[in-house]
């Protein structure tokens, strides 16, 4: 009887690990986003190297990795889930929809206590739905105001400290022949980020900070986009491409060519611009009368899907991936910010990362997208589609923000059904 009980317990334990390949091996499917700019620096190389190192230390577990561009990766994972063949692990832009569908493991079911406790608190909180963490931060960044030092010196300018200073600098840059005095990318690629940067600097934001309710058409947000329309766009201080048609990638490329005086940027742009010979200056995004009330932070997410039952194997891989060595290698490769306390401390103490210290200092005090809201994906899509029209010379920010707010309310109501 004792032997039978022991055997049954062993079978149950093995069943809890999920299905295995022939011979007891497990193959984990990982789908990840590409942080590179082309084949030469694709993230595929990083993940393949990490997978082989993990396999060497964990007999019986294989890791199969597919890397897709940011334009495709979220859709690819959604299609896999819809087809009933979810990956075991996904490193993508959002997780909350999969929580609502009951597709994900809780973080505490996967990683060790030291790993979970090591995530930066701001990012851990952003990975929670109903106070339970499902999304594990993988990469983070903050946004600063970038300026081309050579263009500023030629125009006799100092870094702006207020919105009025931005306008004055843009006027002088335009007078000096700069093509994009202030590049304002409000096109379809990532305008939800540029929108949030300006909302925060104007004292607003996507949500009420206390209640978490969407306040997209608040008076502060309307005033912000009225100011952009009247002070930057209508005077033609944003360059030859209308903000509604300007994507972030276009704006960043123009900055690396020396055609942009100012724009909001992240750490990877600094690396790219400096390699292109641009002398880059950075300051926190100014507010109306001085320092902005808050800066914007961004995080991308790691998650474990329950479908194939590989909970223990997923957890072992994630504990390995979140070691300081691996976190710092990825951060160094793409000039982004670590998501763990210990790796952040090591980066900040390393003089080789002096140019990232301003970003590191800003991250703990920044505000992130409302990642935990299952409605956020639809709200973000509405912003991308509509926000550019708010700042056209004949645009009506109150009407545009009101329309986005209505769509946000509808998405939120549906999410709660």
XYZ file of C-alpha atoms in Angstrom:
417
model
C 0.000 0.000 0.000
C 2.838 2.415 0.877
C 4.490 1.734 -2.471
C 1.217 2.323 -4.308
C 0.648 5.641 -2.507
C 4.202 6.745 -3.261
C 3.802 5.797 -6.911
C 0.492 7.666 -7.170
C 2.042 10.743 -5.570
C 4.918 10.629 -8.042
C 2.519 10.349 -10.994
C 0.495 13.284 -9.682
C 3.642 15.368 -9.257
C 4.749 14.598 -12.787
C 1.295 15.417 -14.120
C 1.499 18.804 -12.378
C 4.538 19.615 -14.512
C 2.494 19.201 -17.668
C 3.015 17.101 -20.750
C 6.542 16.078 -21.674
C 8.266 15.067 -24.863
C 9.310 11.460 -25.451
C 11.872 10.318 -22.911
C 10.659 12.786 -20.275
C 12.191 15.874 -21.877
C 10.248 19.131 -21.981
C 10.569 21.722 -24.735
C 9.580 25.248 -23.744
C 8.333 27.536 -26.493
C 9.441 31.135 -26.010
C 8.228 33.996 -28.204
C 10.081 37.279 -27.731
C 10.228 40.775 -29.171
C 13.176 42.012 -31.200
C 14.986 44.998 -29.714
C 17.520 45.161 -32.523
C 17.485 47.329 -35.606
C 18.310 44.542 -38.076
C 19.843 41.117 -38.557
C 23.199 42.231 -37.165
C 21.856 42.979 -33.688
C 18.685 40.881 -33.580
C 17.544 39.681 -30.167
C 17.473 36.149 -31.605
C 21.205 35.878 -30.956
C 20.799 36.843 -27.289
C 17.953 34.390 -26.672
C 19.637 31.519 -28.503
C 22.780 31.994 -26.431
C 20.750 32.201 -23.219
C 18.742 29.099 -24.139
C 21.870 27.028 -24.821
C 23.452 28.160 -21.528
C 20.272 27.222 -19.647
C 20.026 23.835 -21.351
C 23.619 23.037 -20.387
C 22.667 23.437 -16.730
C 19.190 21.878 -16.897
C 19.208 18.438 -18.478
C 15.868 17.432 -19.930
C 14.638 20.965 -20.672
C 14.967 22.457 -24.143
C 14.074 26.028 -25.098
C 12.852 26.849 -28.580
C 12.877 30.601 -29.300
C 11.127 32.640 -31.978
C 11.827 36.377 -32.134
C 9.535 38.789 -33.990
C 9.589 42.525 -34.606
C 7.606 44.772 -32.290
C 5.123 45.358 -35.109
C 4.341 41.615 -35.210
C 5.098 39.997 -31.873
C 1.903 40.836 -29.948
C -0.214 39.725 -32.890
C 1.774 36.477 -33.259
C 1.216 35.545 -29.627
C -2.484 36.438 -29.851
C -2.832 34.203 -32.911
C -1.089 31.318 -31.145
C -3.378 31.640 -28.140
C -6.460 31.885 -30.356
C -5.370 28.751 -32.227
C -5.093 26.827 -28.958
C -1.308 26.588 -29.036
C -0.046 29.263 -26.657
C 3.684 29.619 -26.103
C 4.974 28.594 -22.709
C 6.660 31.965 -22.289
C 6.020 35.261 -24.045
C 8.034 38.462 -23.822
C 5.719 41.096 -25.298
C 4.063 44.451 -24.662
C 0.953 43.604 -22.615
C -0.382 40.857 -20.383
C -3.741 41.931 -18.904
C -5.976 40.493 -21.652
C -4.511 37.044 -21.003
C -5.158 37.402 -17.275
C -8.838 38.039 -17.999
C -8.876 34.891 -20.154
C -7.283 32.916 -17.278
C -4.346 31.949 -19.494
C -1.410 32.957 -17.261
C 0.334 31.622 -14.209
C 0.683 33.934 -11.253
C 4.240 35.166 -10.862
C 4.507 33.522 -7.450
C 3.703 30.157 -9.085
C 6.696 30.474 -11.399
C 9.760 32.204 -10.003
C 11.546 31.920 -6.683
C 10.872 34.370 -3.876
C 14.270 36.106 -4.339
C 13.571 36.627 -8.046
C 10.103 38.091 -7.481
C 11.301 40.287 -4.611
C 14.116 41.671 -6.784
C 11.852 43.357 -9.335
C 11.768 47.130 -8.981
C 8.658 47.921 -6.893
C 7.168 50.324 -9.448
C 7.367 47.623 -12.113
C 6.067 44.835 -9.873
C 3.026 46.943 -9.069
C 2.425 47.600 -12.766
C 2.426 43.846 -13.364
C -0.546 43.240 -11.061
C -4.229 42.686 -11.746
C -6.471 42.785 -8.669
C -3.322 42.905 -6.516
C -1.920 39.680 -7.975
C 1.213 39.825 -10.126
C 1.037 38.081 -13.497
C 3.284 40.282 -15.618
C 7.007 40.197 -14.908
C 8.899 43.248 -16.149
C 11.602 42.418 -18.643
C 12.885 45.693 -20.064
C 12.305 49.263 -18.939
C 13.061 52.777 -20.014
C 12.150 56.330 -19.199
C 11.819 59.334 -21.460
C 13.902 62.488 -21.366
C 13.944 65.537 -23.588
C 16.810 65.114 -26.081
C 18.464 68.028 -27.825
C 21.227 68.329 -30.395
C 24.020 70.191 -28.597
C 25.685 71.405 -31.779
C 22.443 72.900 -33.101
C 21.736 74.513 -29.736
C 25.226 75.993 -29.551
C 24.923 77.403 -33.063
C 21.625 79.051 -32.069
C 23.002 80.343 -28.746
C 20.568 78.228 -26.734
C 20.524 76.540 -23.352
C 18.444 73.460 -22.584
C 14.802 74.493 -22.064
C 13.315 74.332 -18.579
C 9.693 75.283 -19.329
C 7.193 74.979 -22.162
C 7.880 78.599 -23.034
C 11.560 77.692 -23.247
C 10.730 74.874 -25.677
C 8.788 77.293 -27.883
C 11.539 79.925 -27.822
C 14.226 77.346 -28.619
C 12.137 75.949 -31.471
C 11.674 79.431 -32.934
C 15.410 80.104 -32.921
C 16.215 76.684 -34.351
C 13.745 77.244 -37.182
C 15.268 80.658 -37.887
C 18.646 78.899 -38.151
C 17.352 76.478 -40.773
C 16.803 73.390 -38.606
C 14.361 71.111 -40.411
C 12.610 69.749 -37.309
C 12.925 72.282 -34.471
C 10.786 70.002 -32.271
C 9.915 66.578 -33.700
C 6.424 65.623 -32.474
C 5.631 62.012 -33.510
C 1.880 61.575 -33.127
C 1.515 59.065 -35.960
C 0.299 55.505 -35.623
C 3.506 53.822 -34.441
C 3.778 54.841 -30.791
C 1.876 58.071 -30.324
C 0.397 56.793 -27.075
C 3.860 57.398 -25.566
C 4.310 60.935 -26.883
C 0.762 61.686 -25.762
C 1.431 60.503 -22.222
C 4.692 62.450 -21.978
C 2.878 65.696 -22.782
C -0.123 64.879 -20.597
C 2.123 64.280 -17.588
C 4.166 67.411 -18.210
C 0.905 69.404 -18.281
C -0.267 68.000 -14.951
C -2.670 65.441 -16.415
C -2.410 61.840 -17.559
C -4.475 58.965 -18.833
C -5.975 58.183 -15.431
C -6.877 59.824 -12.155
C -3.971 59.000 -9.826
C -6.249 58.237 -6.871
C -9.161 56.366 -8.413
C -7.520 54.885 -11.505
C -10.464 56.062 -13.628
C -9.639 57.241 -17.149
C -9.564 61.045 -17.395
C -8.361 61.406 -20.971
C -10.420 64.531 -21.702
C -9.557 66.306 -18.442
C -9.122 70.084 -18.500
C -5.369 69.652 -18.034
C -5.077 67.343 -21.039
C -7.204 69.591 -23.242
C -5.084 72.597 -22.264
C -1.914 70.653 -23.103
C -3.009 69.815 -26.626
C -4.347 73.319 -27.197
C -0.869 74.576 -26.307
C 0.824 72.131 -28.681
C -1.512 73.115 -31.514
C -1.123 76.860 -30.980
C 2.546 77.090 -29.965
C 4.373 74.384 -31.911
C 2.270 72.983 -34.745
C 0.482 76.045 -36.135
C 3.711 78.142 -36.204
C 5.319 75.242 -38.123
C 7.912 74.475 -35.473
C 7.453 70.691 -35.700
C 9.000 70.141 -39.123
C 7.906 69.305 -42.661
C 5.866 66.215 -41.703
C 2.580 66.797 -39.882
C 2.605 65.202 -36.397
C -0.302 62.938 -37.384
C 1.875 61.435 -40.130
C 5.163 61.366 -38.214
C 6.048 58.029 -36.635
C 8.588 57.695 -33.855
C 11.011 55.728 -36.052
C 10.999 58.562 -38.615
C 11.611 61.163 -35.923
C 14.443 59.157 -34.355
C 16.083 58.595 -37.742
C 15.922 62.324 -38.456
C 17.555 63.016 -35.073
C 20.457 60.698 -35.888
C 20.897 62.591 -39.190
C 21.232 65.879 -37.329
C 17.934 67.270 -38.641
C 16.118 67.547 -35.277
C 16.687 70.134 -32.591
C 14.574 68.539 -29.837
C 12.425 65.471 -29.261
C 11.459 63.075 -26.496
C 13.717 60.024 -26.504
C 14.718 56.854 -24.688
C 18.117 55.283 -23.882
C 18.408 53.283 -27.095
C 18.126 56.470 -29.162
C 21.044 57.946 -27.234
C 23.223 54.990 -28.187
C 22.180 55.156 -31.848
C 22.573 58.929 -32.097
C 26.007 58.959 -30.484
C 27.193 56.243 -32.857
C 26.013 58.501 -35.686
C 28.150 61.360 -34.347
C 25.400 63.428 -32.698
C 26.391 65.248 -29.524
C 23.293 64.530 -27.427
C 22.050 66.582 -24.502
C 19.275 65.380 -22.190
C 17.106 67.019 -19.545
C 13.918 65.928 -17.803
C 10.847 66.886 -19.793
C 9.909 70.430 -18.713
C 6.512 71.314 -17.319
C 4.461 74.436 -17.881
C 6.385 76.570 -15.398
C 9.293 74.314 -14.470
C 9.941 70.657 -13.731
C 7.145 68.389 -14.943
C 4.997 66.854 -12.178
C 5.896 63.366 -13.423
C 7.900 61.630 -16.129
C 6.870 58.660 -18.226
C 8.265 55.186 -17.765
C 7.815 52.191 -20.046
C 8.047 48.480 -19.342
C 7.784 45.378 -21.494
C 6.546 42.132 -20.009
C 7.379 38.492 -19.522
C 4.593 35.982 -18.794
C 4.074 32.255 -18.453
C 1.102 30.536 -20.111
C -0.665 27.663 -18.365
C -1.850 25.717 -21.399
C 0.932 23.118 -21.617
C 1.418 22.772 -17.877
C 5.179 23.415 -17.798
C 5.040 25.506 -14.646
C 8.201 24.239 -12.955
C 10.268 24.303 -16.129
C 9.112 27.829 -16.970
C 10.022 28.954 -13.468
C 13.513 27.456 -13.678
C 14.139 29.197 -16.967
C 12.880 32.549 -15.683
C 14.996 32.359 -12.525
C 17.980 31.811 -14.816
C 17.001 34.617 -17.196
C 16.605 37.116 -14.353
C 20.086 36.606 -12.901
C 22.113 39.832 -12.764
C 24.524 38.564 -15.403
C 21.797 37.930 -17.952
C 19.752 41.035 -17.141
C 22.805 43.256 -17.488
C 23.951 41.582 -20.699
C 20.600 42.322 -22.345
C 20.509 45.870 -20.946
C 24.039 46.564 -22.170
C 23.316 45.145 -25.592
C 20.342 47.444 -26.208
C 21.109 50.351 -23.857
C 17.930 49.871 -21.849
C 17.290 49.890 -18.111
C 17.401 46.778 -15.901
C 14.176 45.763 -14.179
C 15.707 44.344 -10.991
C 17.036 46.135 -7.934
C 20.440 44.462 -7.859
C 21.140 44.851 -11.583
C 20.080 48.512 -11.427
C 22.452 49.118 -8.539
C 25.328 47.521 -10.431
C 24.614 49.560 -13.552
C 24.384 52.805 -11.600
C 27.717 52.097 -9.891
C 29.471 51.387 -13.200
C 31.076 54.496 -14.742
C 30.678 52.900 -18.153
C 26.968 53.700 -17.847
C 27.236 57.376 -16.941
C 24.975 58.326 -19.836
C 22.170 56.176 -18.404
C 22.191 57.553 -14.868
C 19.604 60.239 -15.583
C 17.270 57.559 -16.934
C 17.942 55.288 -13.947
C 17.239 58.121 -11.530
C 13.955 58.930 -13.267
C 12.573 55.382 -13.411
C 11.528 54.841 -9.749
C 9.516 58.097 -9.825
C 7.947 57.722 -13.250
C 4.421 56.777 -14.247
C 3.669 53.862 -16.544
C 0.838 53.033 -18.884
C -2.156 51.423 -17.126
C -0.875 47.963 -18.046
C -3.125 46.211 -15.539
C -6.282 47.432 -17.269
C -7.613 44.930 -19.790
C -9.079 47.919 -21.637
C -5.659 49.512 -22.183
C -4.944 47.829 -25.521
C -8.115 49.318 -27.036
C -7.509 52.715 -25.446
C -3.969 52.763 -26.800
C -5.238 51.865 -30.273
C -7.746 54.721 -30.118
C -5.020 57.173 -29.141
C -2.816 56.036 -32.022
C -5.684 56.445 -34.466
C -6.983 59.827 -33.314
C -4.516 61.935 -31.355
C -2.621 63.385 -34.308
C -5.734 65.215 -35.504
C -6.002 67.065 -32.179
C -2.979 69.252 -32.912
C -3.699 70.097 -36.542
C -3.985 73.861 -37.038
C -7.757 73.434 -37.363
C -7.924 70.623 -34.805
C -10.240 70.514 -31.784
C -8.392 68.889 -28.862
C -11.477 68.844 -26.641
C -13.479 66.955 -29.264
C -10.693 64.507 -30.099
C -9.857 63.756 -26.474
C -13.569 63.455 -25.741
C -13.921 60.848 -28.479
C -10.966 58.871 -27.133
C -12.417 59.151 -23.624
C -15.762 57.773 -24.817
C -14.040 54.819 -26.447
C -12.022 54.280 -23.254
C -15.208 54.227 -21.161
C -16.800 51.721 -23.534
C -13.681 49.523 -23.472
C -13.560 49.673 -19.686
C -17.229 48.735 -19.390
C -16.764 45.777 -21.731
C -13.673 44.658 -19.813
C -15.752 44.461 -16.636
C -18.510 42.324 -18.175
